[in-house]
Amino acid sequence: MFGPRTTHTYIFRAALCDSSRQINTDTCVQYMVVGSTCAHAMTQVRQSVVKLLQTPLESEVEVCGWIRSVRISKNTLFVQVHDGSNTSGIQLVQLRKPSCATESDSASSGNAVSGPGTALEVGASVVARGVVKASPTNSQHREVHVNCIQVLGASPSNIYPLQKKYMTPEYLREHLHLRYVAYFPLSTCDTIYCSFPINASTHCLHTHRLRTQRFCCITRIRSAVLLSLQEFLHRSDFTQVTVPVLTPLDCEGGGAVFEVTTKPDGFFSNQKTYLSVSGQLYLEVAAAAFAKVFCLGPTFRAEHSNTTKHLAEFWMLELEMSFAKLQQVMEVCELVIKHVLGYVLRACAEELHTLQHLQGVKLTSLVEHVLCKPFLSMTYCEAVDTLVHEVEAGRAVFQRRPVFGEDLSAEHERYLVEVYCKNTPVFVTRYPGHLKPFYMARNSIDGTAECFDLLFPWVGEVCGGSQRENIHERLLQQMQHHRLHVPSYQWYLQLRQFGSTPHAGWGLGFDRLLMFLTATCNVRDVVLAPRAYDSLTM
């Protein structure tokens, strides 16, 4: 910790943001700082910046973070620092001696800075102690006046890979471990084009805002969504269960699985083992005992899809309800998503505001629109008929013409939800049976699957669900029709022999929902370390 304030007339100014919104007020951390004015040791409770901004004026506080920038104005040194707990951060202020006139001097200004390297450079981690003061600027109502700063970890600028210039998203993905903490503006001539569904027009985005704020905001929103999902489902009497990642089964029956090998071989008695593409089959086991269950975790699909919406490893919320029909789980799906949207609007207003300006889109308005409007519903037949009619009327042009009996493409889905349904999410139900997996119940009249895909603006499909086939004989026939190895699924078949009930469920693509909530064009930018086709960086 730092010693008591001295009479020196320097001011050190910085903006800090912390990586944790919660603090343990019972924990006191003690630092011994090297330097003539920082030689005393004190114990002080460290606060995150988001909490510090609510601290009364004249309170003594300790702040920690990473440097974003360093500048000098006359006899005042300004250093902007971040650590993640909010978007705007906070300023630390320290007046300097008149003899300190250069930025290089500020990096080792005698008794004002101490620690390894002592250089105040972009990316360096620091800790400082001071007094909360009212800020004269309009951007923030608090700042901290400090008398010294300790550099905990240096960040030499001559080897730092992210510089203060425009860098493409592709370049950033090559430095995944740094893109959340990097400081650099977008170029004044940088132009990004993207189609945002709030007005079905093309936006030209010009911005000087820090791209690092984008990734920090996305991460905080992701954390809020995780919390809100679990809280809502627990309050709704759902039981959370954990399902295995290693499995001998291909749940979807599509064959796009990662096969696991071991050294030495034969770990599972030479039985083929895969990374799970879905926890649904195991979740149905739990639903036979707990009635309302859900799981939340990673799933893996080895699809050769190098698109902006596909990952090889992604997170999914899956839910199963016994004694339920398809319509009931559709209603639950809408309730869950709307709860998340409302929670994010309340808890992440600052992050949404930042993303809205950074991305140049009307994000908050779109989220509020989706929250307030009842979700629509149409059958697969109605969807195809609508698309064909729009093409024939000259109102739509698609690369692939919609054809009955074929799956809807991404452009079909987005047209339906963004243009035809005017940005209101829509359930598309009752797809042809041959397009869907073996476990979905079929309509006895026309053979269509009792299922739905939920389409959202900006991303297309975010959720899919179905009525599960609960009749043993029918399920066995569908397994045979899909040419599955029936003995491997014997335990799943037996669920239909002992106390079987009508049941249904769905799976929500967590990362795609994040794309919508953050107006992100590429799903690889809403996860920390994306795993995608032909891409395994970091």
Coordinates of N, CA and C in Angstrom, one line a residue, residues 92-252:
L92 N -7.4 9.3 -12.3 CA -6.5 9.6 -11.2 C -5.8 10.8 -11.6
V93 N -5.6 11.7 -10.6 CA -5.0 13.0 -10.9 C -3.8 13.3 -10.0
Q94 N -2.7 13.8 -10.5 CA -1.6 14.2 -9.7 C -0.8 15.3 -10.4
L95 N -0.7 16.4 -9.6 CA 0.1 17.6 -10.1 C 1.5 17.2 -10.1
R96 N 2.3 17.7 -11.1 CA 3.7 17.4 -11.2 C 4.5 18.6 -10.9
K97 N 5.8 18.4 -10.6 CA 6.7 19.5 -10.4 C 6.9 20.2 -11.7
P98 N 7.1 21.5 -11.7 CA 7.3 22.2 -13.0 C 8.5 21.7 -13.8
S99 N 9.5 21.0 -13.1 CA 10.6 20.5 -13.9 C 10.3 19.3 -14.7
C100 N 9.2 18.6 -14.4 CA 8.8 17.4 -15.1 C 8.0 17.9 -16.3
A101 N 8.7 17.8 -17.5 CA 8.1 18.4 -18.7 C 7.8 17.5 -19.8
T102 N 8.3 16.3 -19.7 CA 8.1 15.3 -20.9 C 7.4 14.1 -20.4
E103 N 6.8 13.4 -21.4 CA 6.1 12.2 -21.1 C 7.1 11.1 -20.7
S104 N 8.3 11.1 -21.2 CA 9.3 10.1 -20.8 C 9.7 10.3 -19.4
D105 N 9.8 11.6 -19.0 CA 10.1 11.8 -17.6 C 9.0 11.3 -16.7
S106 N 7.8 11.3 -17.1 CA 6.7 10.9 -16.3 C 6.7 9.4 -16.0
A107 N 7.4 8.7 -16.8 CA 7.6 7.2 -16.6 C 8.5 6.9 -15.4
S108 N 9.3 7.9 -15.0 CA 10.2 7.6 -13.9 C 10.5 8.9 -13.2
S109 N 9.4 9.5 -12.8 CA 9.5 10.8 -12.2 C 9.8 10.7 -10.7
G110 N 10.9 10.1 -10.4 CA 11.4 10.0 -9.0 C 10.5 9.4 -8.1
N111 N 9.9 10.1 -7.2 CA 9.1 9.6 -6.1 C 7.6 9.5 -6.5
A112 N 7.2 9.8 -7.7 CA 5.8 9.7 -8.1 C 5.5 8.4 -8.7
V113 N 6.4 7.6 -9.2 CA 6.2 6.3 -9.8 C 7.2 5.3 -9.3
S114 N 6.8 4.1 -9.0 CA 7.7 3.1 -8.6 C 7.3 1.7 -9.1
G115 N 8.2 0.7 -9.0 CA 7.8 -0.6 -9.4 C 8.7 -1.1 -10.6
P116 N 8.4 -2.3 -11.0 CA 9.2 -2.9 -12.1 C 9.2 -2.1 -13.4
G117 N 10.3 -1.6 -13.8 CA 10.4 -0.9 -15.1 C 10.0 0.6 -14.9
T118 N 9.0 0.9 -14.0 CA 8.5 2.2 -13.6 C 8.0 3.0 -14.8
A119 N 7.9 2.4 -16.0 CA 7.5 3.1 -17.2 C 5.9 3.1 -17.2
L120 N 5.3 4.3 -17.4 CA 3.9 4.3 -17.6 C 3.6 4.2 -19.1
E121 N 3.4 3.0 -19.5 CA 3.2 2.7 -21.0 C 1.9 1.9 -21.1
V122 N 1.4 2.0 -22.3 CA 0.1 1.3 -22.6 C 0.2 -0.2 -22.3
G123 N -0.8 -0.6 -21.5 CA -0.8 -2.0 -21.2 C -0.2 -2.4 -19.8
A124 N 0.6 -1.5 -19.2 CA 1.2 -1.7 -17.9 C 0.1 -1.8 -16.8
S125 N 0.3 -2.7 -15.9 CA -0.6 -2.8 -14.8 C -0.1 -2.0 -13.6
V126 N -1.0 -1.3 -12.9 CA -0.7 -0.3 -11.9 C -1.6 -0.4 -10.7
V127 N -1.1 0.1 -9.6 CA -2.0 0.3 -8.4 C -1.7 1.6 -7.8
A128 N -2.7 2.3 -7.3 CA -2.5 3.7 -6.8 C -3.5 3.9 -5.7
R129 N -3.2 4.8 -4.8 CA -4.0 5.1 -3.7 C -4.2 6.7 -3.6
G130 N -5.4 7.1 -3.3 CA -5.7 8.5 -3.2 C -7.0 8.8 -2.6
V131 N -7.5 10.1 -2.9 CA -8.7 10.6 -2.3 C -9.7 10.9 -3.4
V132 N -10.9 10.5 -3.2 CA -12.0 10.8 -4.2 C -12.3 12.2 -4.2
K133 N -12.4 12.8 -5.4 CA -12.7 14.2 -5.6 C -13.8 14.3 -6.7
A134 N -14.5 15.5 -6.7 CA -15.4 15.8 -7.7 C -14.6 16.1 -9.0
S135 N -15.1 15.6 -10.1 CA -14.4 15.8 -11.4 C -14.9 17.1 -12.1
P136 N -14.1 17.9 -12.6 CA -14.6 19.1 -13.3 C -15.1 18.8 -14.7
T137 N -14.9 17.6 -15.2 CA -15.4 17.2 -16.6 C -16.8 16.7 -16.5
N138 N -17.4 16.8 -17.7 CA -18.8 16.3 -17.8 C -18.9 14.8 -18.0
S139 N -17.8 14.2 -18.4 CA -17.9 12.7 -18.7 C -18.0 11.9 -17.5
Q140 N -17.5 12.4 -16.3 CA -17.5 11.6 -15.1 C -17.6 12.5 -13.9
H141 N -18.3 12.1 -12.9 CA -18.5 12.9 -11.7 C -17.5 12.7 -10.6
R142 N -16.6 11.7 -10.8 CA -15.6 11.4 -9.8 C -14.3 11.2 -10.4
E143 N -13.3 11.6 -9.6 CA -11.9 11.3 -10.0 C -11.1 11.0 -8.7
V144 N -9.9 10.5 -8.8 CA -9.1 10.2 -7.6 C -7.8 11.0 -7.7
H145 N -7.5 11.8 -6.6 CA -6.3 12.5 -6.6 C -5.3 11.6 -5.8
V146 N -4.2 11.3 -6.4 CA -3.2 10.3 -5.8 C -1.9 11.0 -5.7
N147 N -1.0 10.5 -4.8 CA 0.3 11.0 -4.6 C 1.4 10.1 -5.1
C148 N 1.1 8.8 -5.5 CA 2.1 8.0 -6.1 C 1.4 6.8 -6.8
I149 N 2.1 6.1 -7.6 CA 1.6 5.0 -8.4 C 2.7 3.9 -8.4
Q150 N 2.2 2.7 -8.3 CA 3.2 1.6 -8.5 C 2.9 0.8 -9.7
V151 N 3.9 0.6 -10.6 CA 3.8 -0.2 -11.7 C 4.0 -1.7 -11.3
L152 N 3.0 -2.5 -11.5 CA 3.1 -3.9 -11.1 C 3.7 -4.7 -12.2
G153 N 3.3 -4.4 -13.4 CA 3.8 -5.2 -14.6 C 4.0 -4.3 -15.7
A154 N 5.2 -4.2 -16.2 CA 5.5 -3.3 -17.4 C 5.0 -3.9 -18.7
S155 N 4.8 -3.0 -19.7 CA 4.4 -3.4 -21.0 C 5.1 -2.6 -22.0
P156 N 6.3 -3.1 -22.4 CA 7.2 -2.3 -23.3 C 6.5 -2.0 -24.6
S157 N 6.4 -0.7 -25.0 CA 5.7 -0.3 -26.2 C 6.4 -0.8 -27.5
N158 N 7.7 -1.0 -27.4 CA 8.4 -1.4 -28.6 C 8.1 -2.8 -29.1
I159 N 7.5 -3.6 -28.2 CA 7.2 -5.0 -28.6 C 5.7 -5.3 -28.5
Y160 N 4.9 -4.3 -28.0 CA 3.4 -4.5 -27.9 C 2.8 -4.6 -29.2
P161 N 2.1 -5.7 -29.5 CA 1.6 -6.0 -30.9 C 0.5 -5.1 -31.3
L162 N -0.3 -4.5 -30.4 CA -1.4 -3.7 -30.8 C -1.1 -2.2 -30.6
Q163 N -1.1 -1.5 -31.7 CA -0.7 -0.1 -31.6 C -1.9 0.8 -31.8
K164 N -1.6 2.1 -31.6 CA -2.7 3.1 -31.7 C -3.0 3.5 -33.2
K165 N -3.5 2.5 -33.9 CA -3.9 2.7 -35.3 C -5.0 1.7 -35.6
Y166 N -5.7 1.8 -36.7 CA -6.8 0.9 -37.0 C -6.2 -0.5 -37.3
M167 N -6.9 -1.5 -36.7 CA -6.6 -2.9 -37.0 C -7.9 -3.6 -37.3
T168 N -7.8 -4.4 -38.3 CA -9.0 -5.1 -38.7 C -9.5 -6.2 -37.7
P169 N -10.8 -6.5 -37.7 CA -11.2 -7.6 -36.9 C -10.4 -8.9 -37.1
E170 N -10.0 -9.2 -38.3 CA -9.2 -10.4 -38.6 C -7.9 -10.3 -37.9
Y171 N -7.3 -9.2 -37.9 CA -6.0 -9.0 -37.2 C -6.1 -9.2 -35.7
L172 N -7.2 -8.7 -35.2 CA -7.5 -8.8 -33.8 C -7.7 -10.3 -33.4
R173 N -8.3 -11.1 -34.2 CA -8.6 -12.5 -33.9 C -7.3 -13.3 -33.9
E174 N -6.2 -12.7 -34.5 CA -4.9 -13.3 -34.4 C -4.2 -13.0 -33.1
H175 N -4.8 -12.1 -32.3 CA -4.2 -11.7 -31.0 C -5.4 -11.8 -30.0
L176 N -6.0 -12.9 -29.9 CA -7.2 -13.0 -29.0 C -6.9 -12.7 -27.6
H177 N -5.7 -13.0 -27.2 CA -5.4 -12.8 -25.7 C -5.2 -11.4 -25.4
L178 N -5.2 -10.5 -26.4 CA -4.9 -9.1 -26.1 C -6.1 -8.2 -26.5
R179 N -7.1 -8.7 -27.3 CA -8.0 -7.8 -27.9 C -9.0 -7.2 -26.8
Y180 N -9.1 -7.8 -25.7 CA -10.0 -7.2 -24.6 C -9.3 -6.1 -23.9
V181 N -8.0 -6.0 -23.9 CA -7.3 -5.0 -23.2 C -6.6 -4.0 -24.1
A182 N -6.7 -4.2 -25.4 CA -6.0 -3.3 -26.3 C -6.6 -1.9 -26.3
Y183 N -5.7 -0.9 -26.5 CA -6.2 0.5 -26.6 C -5.8 1.0 -28.0
F184 N -6.8 1.3 -28.8 CA -6.5 2.0 -30.1 C -7.8 2.4 -30.7
P185 N -7.8 3.6 -31.4 CA -9.0 4.1 -32.0 C -9.2 3.5 -33.4
L186 N -10.4 3.6 -33.9 CA -10.6 3.4 -35.3 C -10.2 4.6 -36.1
S187 N -9.6 4.3 -37.3 CA -9.2 5.4 -38.1 C -10.3 6.4 -38.5
T188 N -9.9 7.6 -38.7 CA -10.9 8.6 -39.1 C -11.5 8.3 -40.5
C189 N -10.7 7.6 -41.3 CA -11.3 7.2 -42.6 C -11.8 5.8 -42.6
D190 N -11.9 5.1 -41.4 CA -12.4 3.8 -41.4 C -13.9 3.7 -41.7
T191 N -14.3 2.8 -42.5 CA -15.7 2.7 -42.9 C -16.1 1.3 -42.7
I192 N -17.2 1.0 -42.0 CA -17.7 -0.4 -41.9 C -19.1 -0.4 -42.3
Y193 N -19.5 -1.3 -43.2 CA -20.8 -1.4 -43.7 C -21.5 -2.6 -43.1
C194 N -22.7 -2.5 -42.6 CA -23.4 -3.6 -42.2 C -24.9 -3.3 -42.3
S195 N -25.7 -4.3 -42.5 CA -27.2 -4.1 -42.6 C -27.8 -4.4 -41.3
F196 N -28.4 -3.3 -40.7 CA -29.0 -3.5 -39.4 C -30.5 -3.4 -39.6
P197 N -31.2 -4.4 -39.0 CA -32.7 -4.5 -39.3 C -33.6 -3.5 -38.7
I198 N -33.1 -2.5 -37.9 CA -34.1 -1.6 -37.3 C -34.8 -0.8 -38.4
N199 N -34.1 -0.5 -39.5 CA -34.8 0.2 -40.6 C -34.4 -0.4 -42.0
A200 N -33.9 -1.6 -42.0 CA -33.6 -2.4 -43.2 C -32.8 -1.5 -44.2
S201 N -31.8 -0.7 -43.6 CA -31.0 0.1 -44.5 C -29.5 -0.2 -44.2
T202 N -28.6 0.4 -45.0 CA -27.2 0.2 -44.8 C -26.6 1.4 -44.1
H203 N -25.8 1.1 -43.1 CA -25.2 2.1 -42.3 C -23.7 2.2 -42.5
C204 N -23.3 3.5 -42.7 CA -21.8 3.7 -42.8 C -21.4 4.2 -41.4
L205 N -20.5 3.4 -40.8 CA -20.1 3.7 -39.4 C -18.7 4.4 -39.4
H206 N -18.7 5.6 -38.8 CA -17.5 6.3 -38.6 C -17.4 6.5 -37.1
T207 N -16.2 6.2 -36.5 CA -16.1 6.3 -35.0 C -14.7 6.5 -34.6
H208 N -14.5 7.2 -33.5 CA -13.2 7.4 -32.9 C -13.2 6.6 -31.6
R209 N -14.2 5.9 -31.2 CA -14.3 5.3 -29.9 C -13.4 4.1 -29.9
L210 N -13.0 3.7 -28.7 CA -12.1 2.6 -28.5 C -12.7 1.3 -28.8
R211 N -12.1 0.5 -29.7 CA -12.6 -0.8 -30.0 C -12.5 -1.7 -28.8
T212 N -11.6 -1.5 -27.9 CA -11.5 -2.3 -26.7 C -12.8 -2.3 -25.9
Q213 N -13.5 -1.1 -25.9 CA -14.7 -1.0 -25.1 C -15.7 -2.0 -25.7
R214 N -15.7 -2.3 -27.0 CA -16.7 -3.2 -27.6 C -16.6 -4.6 -26.9
F215 N -15.3 -5.1 -26.9 CA -15.2 -6.5 -26.3 C -15.5 -6.5 -24.8
C216 N -15.1 -5.5 -24.1 CA -15.4 -5.4 -22.7 C -16.9 -5.3 -22.4
C217 N -17.6 -4.5 -23.2 CA -19.0 -4.4 -23.1 C -19.7 -5.8 -23.4
I218 N -19.3 -6.4 -24.5 CA -19.8 -7.7 -24.8 C -19.7 -8.7 -23.7
T219 N -18.5 -8.7 -23.1 CA -18.2 -9.7 -22.0 C -19.1 -9.4 -20.8
R220 N -19.3 -8.1 -20.5 CA -20.1 -7.8 -19.3 C -21.6 -8.2 -19.6
I221 N -22.0 -8.0 -20.8 CA -23.4 -8.4 -21.2 C -23.5 -9.9 -21.2
R222 N -22.5 -10.6 -21.6 CA -22.5 -12.1 -21.6 C -22.7 -12.6 -20.2
S223 N -22.0 -12.0 -19.3 CA -22.0 -12.3 -17.9 C -23.4 -12.1 -17.3
A224 N -24.0 -10.9 -17.7 CA -25.4 -10.6 -17.2 C -26.4 -11.6 -17.7
V225 N -26.3 -12.0 -19.0 CA -27.2 -12.9 -19.6 C -27.1 -14.3 -18.9
L226 N -25.9 -14.8 -18.6 CA -25.8 -16.0 -17.9 C -26.5 -16.0 -16.5
L227 N -26.3 -14.9 -15.8 CA -26.9 -14.7 -14.5 C -28.4 -14.7 -14.6
S228 N -28.9 -13.9 -15.6 CA -30.4 -13.7 -15.7 C -31.1 -15.0 -16.1
L229 N -30.5 -15.8 -17.0 CA -31.1 -17.0 -17.4 C -31.2 -18.0 -16.3
Q230 N -30.2 -18.2 -15.5 CA -30.2 -19.1 -14.4 C -31.2 -18.7 -13.3
E231 N -31.1 -17.4 -13.0 CA -32.0 -16.9 -11.9 C -33.5 -17.1 -12.3
F232 N -33.8 -16.7 -13.6 CA -35.2 -16.9 -14.0 C -35.7 -18.3 -14.0
L233 N -34.9 -19.2 -14.5 CA -35.3 -20.6 -14.5 C -35.4 -21.2 -13.1
H234 N -34.5 -20.9 -12.2 CA -34.6 -21.4 -10.9 C -35.9 -20.8 -10.2
R235 N -36.2 -19.6 -10.4 CA -37.4 -19.0 -9.8 C -38.7 -19.6 -10.4
S236 N -38.5 -20.2 -11.6 CA -39.7 -20.8 -12.3 C -39.7 -22.3 -12.0
D237 N -39.0 -22.8 -11.0 CA -39.1 -24.2 -10.5 C -38.4 -25.2 -11.5
F238 N -37.4 -24.7 -12.3 CA -36.6 -25.6 -13.1 C -35.4 -26.1 -12.3
T239 N -35.0 -27.3 -12.5 CA -33.9 -27.9 -11.8 C -32.7 -27.9 -12.8
Q240 N -31.6 -27.3 -12.4 CA -30.4 -27.3 -13.3 C -29.6 -28.6 -13.1
V241 N -29.3 -29.2 -14.2 CA -28.5 -30.5 -14.2 C -27.3 -30.3 -15.1
T242 N -26.3 -31.1 -14.8 CA -25.1 -31.1 -15.7 C -25.1 -32.4 -16.5
V243 N -24.8 -32.3 -17.7 CA -24.9 -33.4 -18.7 C -23.4 -33.7 -19.1
P244 N -23.2 -34.9 -19.6 CA -21.8 -35.2 -20.0 C -21.4 -34.6 -21.3
V245 N -20.1 -34.3 -21.4 CA -19.5 -33.8 -22.6 C -19.1 -35.0 -23.5
L246 N -18.5 -36.0 -22.9 CA -18.1 -37.2 -23.6 C -19.3 -38.2 -23.8
T247 N -19.6 -38.7 -25.0 CA -20.7 -39.5 -25.2 C -20.5 -40.5 -26.3
P248 N -21.1 -41.6 -26.3 CA -21.0 -42.6 -27.4 C -22.0 -42.3 -28.5
L249 N -22.8 -41.3 -28.4 CA -24.0 -41.1 -29.3 C -23.8 -39.8 -30.1
D250 N -24.5 -39.8 -31.2 CA -24.7 -38.6 -32.0 C -26.1 -38.2 -31.9
C251 N -26.4 -37.2 -31.0 CA -27.8 -36.9 -30.7 C -28.6 -36.4 -31.9
E252 N -28.0 -35.6 -32.7 CA -28.7 -35.0 -33.8 C -28.8 -36.0 -35.0

